[in-house]
Coordinates of C-alpha atoms and ligand atoms in Angstrom, one line a residue:
M628 CA 0.0 0.0 0.0
C629 CA 1.5 3.4 -1.0
T630 CA 1.7 6.2 1.5
S631 CA -0.4 9.3 1.0
A632 CA 2.8 11.2 0.0
A633 CA 3.6 8.7 -2.7
L634 CA 0.0 8.7 -4.0
Q635 CA 0.0 12.5 -4.1
A636 CA 3.3 12.5 -6.0
S637 CA 1.9 10.0 -8.5
L638 CA -1.2 12.1 -9.1
R639 CA 1.0 15.2 -9.7
A640 CA 3.1 13.2 -12.2
A641 CA 0.0 11.9 -14.0
L642 CA -2.1 15.1 -14.1
T643 CA -1.4 18.8 -14.6
N644 CA 0.0 20.2 -11.4
D645 CA -2.7 22.9 -11.0
M646 CA -5.4 20.2 -10.9
V647 CA -4.0 18.5 -7.8
M648 CA -4.6 20.0 -4.3
T649 CA -2.9 18.4 -1.3
D650 CA -2.5 21.1 1.3
S651 CA -4.7 19.9 4.2
A652 CA -5.8 23.5 5.2
E653 CA -6.9 24.2 1.5
M654 CA -8.6 20.8 1.3
L655 CA -10.7 21.3 4.5
R656 CA -13.7 23.0 2.8
F657 CA -14.0 20.0 0.4
C658 CA -13.9 17.6 3.3
R659 CA -16.4 19.0 5.7
D660 CA -20.2 18.6 5.3
W661 CA -22.6 21.6 5.0
H662 CA -23.7 21.5 8.6
G663 CA -20.1 21.2 9.8
D664 CA -21.0 18.1 11.7
V665 CA -18.5 15.8 10.0
T666 CA -14.9 16.7 9.0
S667 CA -12.9 14.2 7.0
S668 CA -9.8 14.4 4.7
A669 CA -8.6 12.9 1.4
V670 CA -5.4 11.9 -0.4
A671 CA -6.0 14.9 -2.7
V672 CA -8.7 17.2 -4.1
L673 CA -8.7 17.2 -7.9
R674 CA -10.1 20.2 -9.7
P675 CA -10.4 19.6 -13.4
R676 CA -11.2 22.3 -16.0
S677 CA -12.6 20.1 -18.8
T678 CA -14.2 16.8 -19.5
E679 CA -10.9 15.5 -20.8
D680 CA -9.3 16.5 -17.5
V681 CA -11.9 14.5 -15.7
A682 CA -11.3 11.5 -17.9
S683 CA -7.5 11.7 -17.2
A684 CA -8.2 12.0 -13.5
V685 CA -10.4 8.9 -13.5
R686 CA -7.8 6.9 -15.4
A687 CA -5.0 8.1 -13.0
C688 CA -7.0 7.2 -9.9
R689 CA -8.0 3.9 -11.2
A690 CA -4.4 3.0 -12.0
L691 CA -3.3 4.0 -8.4
G692 CA -6.2 2.1 -6.8
L693 CA -7.8 5.3 -5.5
S694 CA -11.5 5.8 -5.4
I695 CA -13.3 9.1 -6.3
V696 CA -15.9 11.1 -4.4
P697 CA -17.4 13.6 -6.9
Q698 CA -18.3 16.9 -5.4
G699 CA -20.5 19.8 -6.6
G700 CA -21.5 22.6 -4.2
N701 CA -21.2 20.3 -1.2
T702 CA -24.6 21.3 0.0
G703 CA -25.9 17.7 0.1
L704 CA -27.3 16.8 3.5
V705 CA -26.5 13.1 3.5
L706 CA -22.7 12.9 3.5
G707 CA -22.5 11.7 -0.1
S708 CA -19.9 14.3 -1.2
I709 CA -17.2 14.0 1.4
P710 CA -14.8 11.0 1.8
D711 CA -15.2 8.4 4.5
R712 CA -11.9 6.5 3.7
P713 CA -9.4 9.4 3.5
E714 CA -6.4 7.1 3.0
S715 CA -7.8 5.8 -0.3
Q716 CA -10.1 8.4 -1.7
V717 CA -9.8 11.7 -3.6
V718 CA -12.5 14.4 -3.9
L719 CA -13.1 15.4 -7.5
S720 CA -14.6 18.9 -7.4
L721 CA -16.5 20.2 -10.5
E722 CA -16.3 23.8 -9.4
R723 CA -14.0 24.9 -12.2
M724 CA -16.2 23.4 -14.9
N725 CA -18.9 26.2 -14.9
A726 CA -19.2 27.2 -18.6
I727 CA -22.6 27.6 -20.2
R728 CA -22.0 25.9 -23.5
N729 CA -25.3 27.1 -25.2
I730 CA -28.7 28.6 -24.5
D731 CA -31.2 28.0 -27.3
A732 CA -34.2 30.3 -26.8
D733 CA -36.2 28.8 -29.7
D734 CA -35.6 25.3 -28.5
F735 CA -36.2 26.2 -24.9
S736 CA -33.1 24.3 -23.9
A737 CA -29.5 24.9 -22.6
V738 CA -26.3 22.9 -22.4
V739 CA -24.3 23.7 -19.3
E740 CA -21.3 22.3 -17.5
A741 CA -21.8 20.4 -14.3
G742 CA -20.1 23.0 -12.0
C743 CA -22.5 25.9 -12.8
I744 CA -23.9 27.2 -9.5
L745 CA -27.7 26.9 -9.8
S746 CA -28.6 30.6 -9.0
E747 CA -26.0 31.9 -11.4
L748 CA -27.2 29.6 -14.1
K749 CA -30.8 30.7 -13.5
D750 CA -29.7 34.4 -13.7
R751 CA -27.9 33.8 -17.0
I752 CA -31.0 32.1 -18.4
A753 CA -33.3 34.9 -17.1
E754 CA -31.2 37.4 -19.1
K755 CA -32.6 35.6 -22.2
Y756 CA -36.1 35.9 -20.7
M757 CA -36.2 32.2 -20.1
Y758 CA -36.7 30.3 -16.9
F759 CA -35.1 27.2 -15.3
P760 CA -37.6 26.3 -12.6
L761 CA -35.4 24.2 -10.2
A762 CA -35.4 26.3 -6.9
L763 CA -34.0 25.3 -3.5
G764 CA -32.7 26.9 -0.4
A765 CA -29.1 26.0 -1.4
Q766 CA -29.2 27.4 -4.9
G767 CA -26.5 30.0 -4.2
S768 CA -24.0 27.2 -3.7
C769 CA -25.2 23.9 -5.2
H770 CA -24.2 22.9 -8.7
I771 CA -26.4 21.7 -11.5
G772 CA -24.3 18.5 -11.7
G773 CA -25.0 17.9 -8.0
N774 CA -28.7 18.6 -8.6
V775 CA -28.8 16.0 -11.3
S776 CA -26.8 13.5 -9.3
T777 CA -29.2 13.9 -6.4
N778 CA -32.3 14.3 -8.5
A779 CA -33.0 17.4 -6.4
G780 CA -36.6 18.5 -5.7
G781 CA -37.3 22.0 -4.1
I782 CA -40.2 24.3 -4.0
N783 CA -41.4 24.1 -7.6
V784 CA -41.8 20.3 -8.0
L785 CA -45.5 20.3 -7.9
R786 CA -45.6 22.2 -11.1
Y787 CA -42.4 21.4 -13.0
G788 CA -41.3 18.0 -11.5
M789 CA -38.1 16.8 -9.9
T790 CA -34.8 17.5 -11.6
R791 CA -35.2 14.3 -13.6
E792 CA -38.0 15.8 -15.4
L793 CA -35.9 18.9 -16.4
V794 CA -33.0 16.9 -17.9
L795 CA -32.7 16.3 -21.6
G796 CA -29.3 14.7 -21.7
V797 CA -26.0 14.1 -19.8
E798 CA -22.3 13.9 -20.5
V799 CA -20.6 11.5 -18.1
V800 CA -17.1 10.3 -17.5
L801 CA -17.5 6.6 -16.8
P802 CA -15.4 4.7 -14.2
D803 CA -13.0 3.4 -16.8
G804 CA -12.3 6.9 -18.0
T805 CA -14.4 6.8 -21.2
I806 CA -16.7 9.6 -22.0
F807 CA -20.4 8.9 -22.5
N808 CA -21.8 11.6 -24.7
G809 CA -25.6 11.7 -24.1
L810 CA -25.9 15.5 -24.4
S811 CA -29.0 15.4 -26.6
T812 CA -31.6 18.2 -26.5
L813 CA -34.2 16.1 -28.2
R814 CA -37.5 15.9 -26.2
K815 CA -38.7 12.8 -28.1
D816 CA -36.1 10.1 -28.5
N817 CA -37.2 6.5 -28.0
R818 CA -34.2 4.8 -29.3
G819 CA -34.1 2.0 -26.7
I820 CA -33.4 2.4 -23.0
D821 CA -33.0 6.0 -21.8
L822 CA -29.5 5.6 -20.4
K823 CA -29.3 9.2 -18.9
Q824 CA -31.8 8.0 -16.2
L825 CA -29.1 5.7 -14.8
F826 CA -27.0 8.7 -13.7
I827 CA -29.8 10.9 -12.4
G828 CA -30.0 10.4 -8.7
A829 CA -27.0 8.0 -8.7
E830 CA -25.1 10.3 -6.3
G831 CA -21.9 9.8 -8.2
T832 CA -21.8 6.0 -7.8
L833 CA -21.8 5.2 -11.6
G834 CA -19.8 8.1 -13.1
I835 CA -19.0 11.8 -13.1
I836 CA -21.5 14.1 -14.7
T837 CA -19.5 16.7 -16.6
A838 CA -22.3 18.5 -18.5
V839 CA -26.1 18.5 -18.7
S840 CA -28.7 19.6 -21.3
I841 CA -31.8 21.0 -19.6
K842 CA -35.3 22.1 -20.4
L843 CA -36.2 25.8 -20.2
M844 CA -39.6 27.5 -19.7
P845 CA -40.9 30.9 -20.5
F846 CA -40.0 33.4 -17.8
P847 CA -42.9 33.8 -15.4
D848 CA -43.1 37.6 -15.2
Q849 CA -46.2 37.5 -13.0
V850 CA -46.0 35.9 -9.6
A851 CA -48.5 36.1 -6.7
T852 CA -47.4 35.0 -3.3
A853 CA -49.7 34.6 -0.3
L854 CA -49.4 33.5 3.3
L855 CA -52.5 31.8 4.6
G856 CA -53.7 30.9 8.1
L857 CA -55.7 27.6 8.4
N858 CA -57.3 25.5 11.1
S859 CA -55.3 22.3 10.4
L860 CA -52.9 20.4 8.2
D861 CA -56.0 18.4 7.0
D862 CA -57.4 21.7 5.7
A863 CA -54.0 22.4 4.0
I864 CA -54.3 19.2 2.0
K865 CA -57.8 20.1 1.0
L866 CA -56.7 23.5 0.0
Y867 CA -53.9 22.0 -2.1
R868 CA -56.3 19.9 -4.1
R869 CA -58.6 22.9 -4.6
A870 CA -55.8 25.2 -5.6
R871 CA -54.5 22.8 -8.3
R872 CA -57.9 22.7 -9.8
D873 CA -59.0 26.3 -9.4
C874 CA -55.7 27.9 -10.4
C875 CA -55.5 26.0 -13.8
D876 CA -52.4 24.1 -12.5
L877 CA -50.4 27.4 -12.4
M878 CA -49.5 26.9 -8.8
S879 CA -45.7 26.8 -8.5
A880 CA -45.2 26.5 -4.7
F881 CA -47.3 25.3 -1.7
E882 CA -45.3 25.1 1.5
F883 CA -46.8 24.0 4.9
M884 CA -45.5 25.6 8.1
P885 CA -46.6 25.1 11.8
P886 CA -46.9 28.1 14.1
L887 CA -43.4 27.3 15.6
A888 CA -41.9 28.2 12.1
F889 CA -42.4 31.9 12.9
V890 CA -40.7 31.6 16.3
L891 CA -37.8 29.7 14.8
A892 CA -37.4 32.1 11.9
R893 CA -37.4 35.1 14.2
E894 CA -34.7 33.5 16.4
A895 CA -32.6 33.4 13.3
I896 CA -33.7 36.8 11.7
P897 CA -35.0 38.9 14.7
D898 CA -36.2 41.9 12.6
L899 CA -38.6 39.9 10.5
S900 CA -42.0 41.6 10.7
M901 CA -45.1 39.3 11.3
P902 CA -47.2 39.2 8.2
I903 CA -50.5 38.0 9.8
A904 CA -52.0 39.4 13.0
G905 CA -53.7 36.3 14.5
D906 CA -52.3 32.8 15.5
Y907 CA -53.4 29.8 13.6
P908 CA -52.7 26.1 14.0
A909 CA -51.4 25.8 10.4
Y910 CA -50.0 28.1 7.7
V911 CA -49.5 27.7 4.0
L912 CA -47.1 29.8 1.8
M913 CA -48.5 29.6 -1.7
E914 CA -47.4 30.9 -5.0
I915 CA -49.0 31.0 -8.4
S916 CA -47.1 32.3 -11.5
G917 CA -47.4 32.6 -15.2
S918 CA -46.4 34.5 -18.3
G919 CA -48.2 36.1 -21.1
L920 CA -51.9 36.9 -21.3
V921 CA -53.0 35.3 -18.0
D922 CA -53.8 37.6 -15.1
I923 CA -52.1 36.0 -12.1
A924 CA -53.0 38.6 -9.5
D925 CA -56.7 38.4 -10.4
L926 CA -56.6 34.6 -10.3
M927 CA -55.0 34.6 -6.8
E928 CA -57.6 37.1 -5.5
R929 CA -60.6 35.2 -6.9
F930 CA -59.2 31.9 -5.6
L931 CA -58.6 33.3 -2.1
G932 CA -62.0 34.9 -2.1
G933 CA -63.7 31.6 -2.7
V934 CA -61.7 29.5 -0.2
M935 CA -62.1 32.1 2.6
E936 CA -65.8 32.2 1.9
D937 CA -65.9 28.4 2.3
G938 CA -64.0 28.6 5.6
L939 CA -61.0 26.6 4.3
V940 CA -58.7 29.6 4.8
V941 CA -59.2 31.7 7.9
D942 CA -56.9 34.6 7.2
G943 CA -54.3 35.5 4.7
V944 CA -52.1 38.2 3.1
I945 CA -51.1 38.6 -0.5
A946 CA -47.7 40.2 -1.0
A947 CA -48.1 43.6 -2.6
S948 CA -44.5 43.8 -3.9
Q949 CA -41.5 41.6 -4.6
A950 CA -40.0 42.8 -1.3
Q951 CA -43.1 41.6 0.6
A952 CA -43.0 38.3 -1.2
R953 CA -39.3 38.0 -0.2
N954 CA -40.2 38.7 3.4
L955 CA -42.8 35.9 3.4
W956 CA -40.2 33.4 2.0
L957 CA -37.8 34.5 4.7
F958 CA -40.0 32.8 7.3
R959 CA -39.8 29.5 5.4
E960 CA -36.0 29.8 4.9
G961 CA -35.3 31.3 8.3
M962 CA -36.9 28.4 10.2
N963 CA -34.1 26.1 9.1
E964 CA -31.5 28.4 10.5
G965 CA -33.6 28.8 13.7
Q966 CA -33.5 25.1 14.2
A967 CA -29.8 25.0 13.7
K968 CA -29.4 27.7 16.3
R969 CA -31.1 25.5 18.9
G970 CA -28.3 22.9 18.5
P971 CA -28.0 19.4 17.1
H972 CA -31.4 18.0 16.1
M973 CA -32.9 15.1 14.1
R974 CA -33.7 16.0 10.5
T975 CA -35.8 14.0 8.2
D976 CA -36.8 14.2 4.5
I977 CA -39.8 12.0 4.3
S978 CA -42.6 11.3 1.7
V979 CA -45.9 9.5 2.1
P980 CA -48.9 9.3 -0.2
L981 CA -50.5 12.8 -0.1
Y982 CA -53.9 11.6 1.2
R983 CA -52.1 10.0 4.3
L984 CA -49.8 12.9 5.1
A985 CA -51.9 14.6 7.8
D986 CA -52.4 11.2 9.6
F987 CA -48.7 10.4 9.3
V988 CA -47.6 13.7 10.8
R989 CA -50.2 13.3 13.7
D990 CA -49.1 9.7 14.4
A991 CA -45.3 10.4 14.2
E992 CA -45.5 13.5 16.3
Q993 CA -47.6 11.6 18.9
A994 CA -45.1 8.7 18.9
V995 CA -42.2 11.1 19.4
S996 CA -43.9 13.0 22.3
E997 CA -44.5 9.7 24.0
A998 CA -41.0 8.4 23.6
L999 CA -39.2 11.7 24.1
P1000 CA -41.5 14.0 26.1
D1001 CA -38.8 16.7 26.5
C1002 CA -38.2 17.1 22.7
I1003 CA -40.1 19.3 20.3
S1004 CA -41.3 18.0 16.9
V1005 CA -41.6 20.4 14.0
S1006 CA -43.1 19.3 10.7
Y1007 CA -43.1 21.4 7.6
G1008 CA -42.2 21.2 3.9
H1009 CA -43.3 20.8 0.3
V1010 CA -46.6 19.1 1.3
G1011 CA -48.0 19.3 -2.1
D1012 CA -45.5 16.6 -3.1
G1013 CA -46.3 14.5 0.0
N1014 CA -42.9 15.6 1.3
V1015 CA -42.5 16.6 4.9
H1016 CA -39.5 17.4 7.1
L1017 CA -40.5 16.1 10.5
N1018 CA -37.6 17.3 12.7
V1019 CA -37.1 16.7 16.4
L1020 CA -35.3 19.2 18.6
P1021 CA -33.8 18.0 21.8
P1022 CA -33.7 20.5 24.7
S1023 CA -31.1 23.2 24.0
D1024 CA -29.3 22.5 27.2
S1025 CA -28.7 18.8 26.3
S1026 CA -25.1 17.6 26.4
P1027 CA -23.7 16.4 23.1
D1028 CA -24.1 12.7 24.2
E1029 CA -27.7 13.3 25.4
A1030 CA -28.6 15.1 22.2
A1031 CA -27.1 12.3 20.1
A1032 CA -29.0 9.6 22.0
K1033 CA -32.3 11.5 21.6
I1034 CA -31.7 12.1 17.9
Y1035 CA -31.0 8.4 17.4
K1036 CA -34.2 7.4 19.3
A1037 CA -36.3 10.0 17.5
K1038 CA -35.1 8.7 14.1
T1039 CA -36.0 5.1 15.1
V1040 CA -39.4 6.1 16.3
V1041 CA -40.2 8.2 13.2
N1042 CA -39.0 5.5 10.8
Q1043 CA -41.1 2.9 12.5
V1044 CA -44.2 5.0 12.0
L1045 CA -43.1 5.7 8.4
D1046 CA -42.8 2.0 7.6
G1047 CA -46.4 1.6 8.5
Y1048 CA -47.3 4.2 5.9
N1049 CA -45.2 2.7 3.0
G1050 CA -43.3 6.0 2.8
S1051 CA -39.8 6.9 1.7
I1052 CA -36.9 7.8 4.1
S1053 CA -35.5 10.1 1.4
A1054 CA -38.0 12.2 -0.6
E1055 CA -35.3 14.6 -2.0
H1056 CA -31.9 14.5 -0.4
G1057 CA -30.7 11.0 -1.5
I1058 CA -29.0 8.3 0.6
G1059 CA -25.4 9.3 0.7
R1060 CA -23.6 7.7 3.6
L1061 CA -25.8 9.0 6.3
K1062 CA -28.9 7.0 5.3
R1063 CA -27.2 3.9 3.9
A1064 CA -28.0 1.7 6.9
D1065 CA -31.7 2.7 6.9
F1066 CA -31.9 2.3 3.2
E1067 CA -30.2 -1.2 3.2
E1068 CA -32.5 -2.3 6.1
R1069 CA -35.5 -1.6 3.9
L1070 CA -34.2 -2.8 0.6
D1071 CA -36.2 -5.3 -1.3
P1072 CA -34.0 -8.3 -2.5
S1073 CA -35.0 -7.9 -6.1
R1074 CA -34.1 -4.2 -6.1
R1075 CA -30.8 -5.0 -4.4
A1076 CA -30.0 -7.6 -7.1
V1077 CA -30.7 -5.1 -9.9
L1078 CA -28.6 -2.4 -8.2
T1079 CA -25.7 -4.8 -7.7
A1080 CA -25.9 -6.0 -11.3
L1081 CA -25.7 -2.4 -12.5
K1082 CA -22.8 -1.5 -10.3
Q1083 CA -21.0 -4.7 -11.4
A1084 CA -21.5 -3.8 -15.0
I1085 CA -20.5 -0.2 -14.9
D1086 CA -18.1 0.1 -12.0
P1087 CA -16.7 -3.4 -11.2
S1088 CA -13.6 -1.9 -9.6
M1089 CA -15.6 0.3 -7.2
V1090 CA -13.9 3.5 -8.3
M1091 CA -16.9 5.7 -8.0
N1092 CA -18.0 6.9 -4.5
P1093 CA -17.8 3.6 -2.6
G1094 CA -19.9 3.5 0.5
C1095 CA -22.4 6.0 -0.9
Q1096 CA -26.0 4.6 -1.2
L1097 CA -25.0 0.9 -0.8
N1098 CA -22.2 -1.4 0.2
F1099 CA -21.5 -4.0 -2.5
P1100 CA -19.7 -6.7 -0.7
G1101 CA -19.5 -9.1 -3.6
I1102 CA -17.7 -6.6 -5.9
S1103 CA -13.9 -6.2 -5.9
Ligands
FAD1883 C1 -30.2 25.1 3.0 C2 -30.4 23.9 2.1 C3 -31.6 23.7 1.5 C4 -31.8 22.6 0.7 N1 -33.1 22.4 0.1 C5 -33.2 21.3 -0.7 C6 -34.5 21.1 -1.4 O1 -35.4 21.9 -1.2 N2 -34.6 20.1 -2.2 C7 -33.6 19.2 -2.4 O2 -33.7 18.2 -3.2 N3 -32.4 19.3 -1.8 C8 -32.2 20.4 -0.9 N4 -31.0 20.5 -0.3 C9 -29.9 19.5 -0.5 C10 -28.9 19.8 -1.6 O3 -28.8 21.2 -1.8 C11 -29.2 19.1 -2.9 O4 -29.1 17.7 -2.7 C12 -28.3 19.5 -4.1 O5 -28.9 18.9 -5.3 C13 -26.9 19.1 -3.9 O6 -26.1 19.7 -4.9 P1 -24.6 19.9 -4.7 O7 -24.0 20.5 -6.0 O8 -24.3 20.7 -3.5 O9 -24.0 18.4 -4.6 P2 -23.0 17.8 -3.5 O10 -23.5 18.0 -2.2 O11 -21.6 18.3 -3.8 O12 -23.1 16.3 -3.9 C14 -24.3 15.6 -3.7 C15 -24.1 14.1 -4.3 O13 -24.0 14.2 -5.7 C16 -22.7 13.7 -6.1 N5 -22.2 14.6 -7.1 C17 -22.1 15.9 -7.1 N6 -21.8 16.4 -8.3 C18 -21.6 15.4 -9.1 C19 -21.3 15.2 -10.5 N7 -21.0 16.3 -11.2 N8 -21.2 14.0 -11.0 C20 -21.5 12.9 -10.2 N9 -21.9 13.0 -8.9 C21 -21.9 14.2 -8.4 C22 -21.8 13.7 -4.8 O14 -20.8 12.7 -4.9 C23 -22.8 13.4 -3.7 O15 -23.1 12.1 -3.6 C24 -30.8 21.6 0.5 C25 -29.6 21.8 1.1 C26 -29.4 22.9 1.9 C27 -28.0 23.1 2.6

């Protein structure tokens, strides 16, 4: 077995010097997760500038017996993008591959490199009066390649779908260093099995995505945002069904928040002004948007008039300006930071069939309060997609060991309830290394067999992100 120094020297000899980073202080940001909970290290961090660079890096690592952890913006929340075997892994960061190769306004498509930061990409597309609808809290840092590799969701899924539905093609460096060019922009292409789907959501376990072709939409120049007070989560689900129908499927966001959201958000951002006077058991942040001849403001007003008359919504406010809309969204975004400020806590990213969501939240919160009476549950999220973050906050004065024990217990309790609802332990964030054991525990043997056969066929030497998603004991 070579020492790290020998491996680093071999990488420098095989690759252009400026691609290989080995200084441990410089490598730190690539080896620490977004929350700062886990810090690892690596033999090296490789920062290619082109697809050919990536291919050379893969060939060099393979020859040296090193495995590769691909990394985009490192905002993933499941430890898929940082190494867990520092003595035999390199991080391959796509951050220097951030060119926009083409934006085609007539075709409503673009071809972009994997390292484009999502918000910057959206801004460049907006300059052409087009729209890329993927939208998530991490968009100022995450990369489009990371979004595709995790099949990211976000706030606009109910209208535009998960990332998978926005991808037309991918360019991938395979584990043997060959380049798979699947960068088509065709919307209709039924020439056999759609291979790009293998790499979407694979979390870097089958290859390195170097570029993506994506679908674009007309820019939604009209947006109406409203915060609504309701009597219950059940009413929120009823409201969602009604909104989809009454708003001609122009709804682009529908976020559920409990009253605690406002407390948490103001703990993080103290000068946030309260948008609604009364207190309600449930809140919905809703957005409808469109372009062209449709009158979105009128649609929102008529819709809210109807649902308030029927008692489904008790109170509400429609943002009168972009600044007011931003203020409403700050409550949704600030509540995450507020939870972090209260210390380590249990975070989930769960989905259940929509019609069972309210029952699930009730049952799971009840089970947590029985098992852990001194902890607080907070459930919120993209409920229109059946996706809820049911998080559990231990008391702020818990010692690190006490908090860790409560977090473990809360996860076990919530997952037990979830299993009874046939739900998913990962609606959006993927499996990474954090959820591998929970995933494997619930994995159907036939699905495991297919996943193992795929890995065996594409990456038999286990070069790509070993330990992420699944362990494959039978593969060398
Ligand atoms: C504040 C906040 C809010 C978030 N909100 C949402 C949300 O609403 N919806 C949602 O789905 N997620 C959300 N996330 C999670 C995260 O932002 C997404 O998973 C995002 O898609 C990750 O992109 P990234 O570039 O940061 O990828 P990374 O974290 O760098 O990597 C994620 C995984 O993809 C692999 N990977 C990355 N790039 C490549 C590549 N080019 N080729 C092959 N494999 C690659 C990595 O190895 C890793 O397994 C949120 C995260 C934060 C911090």
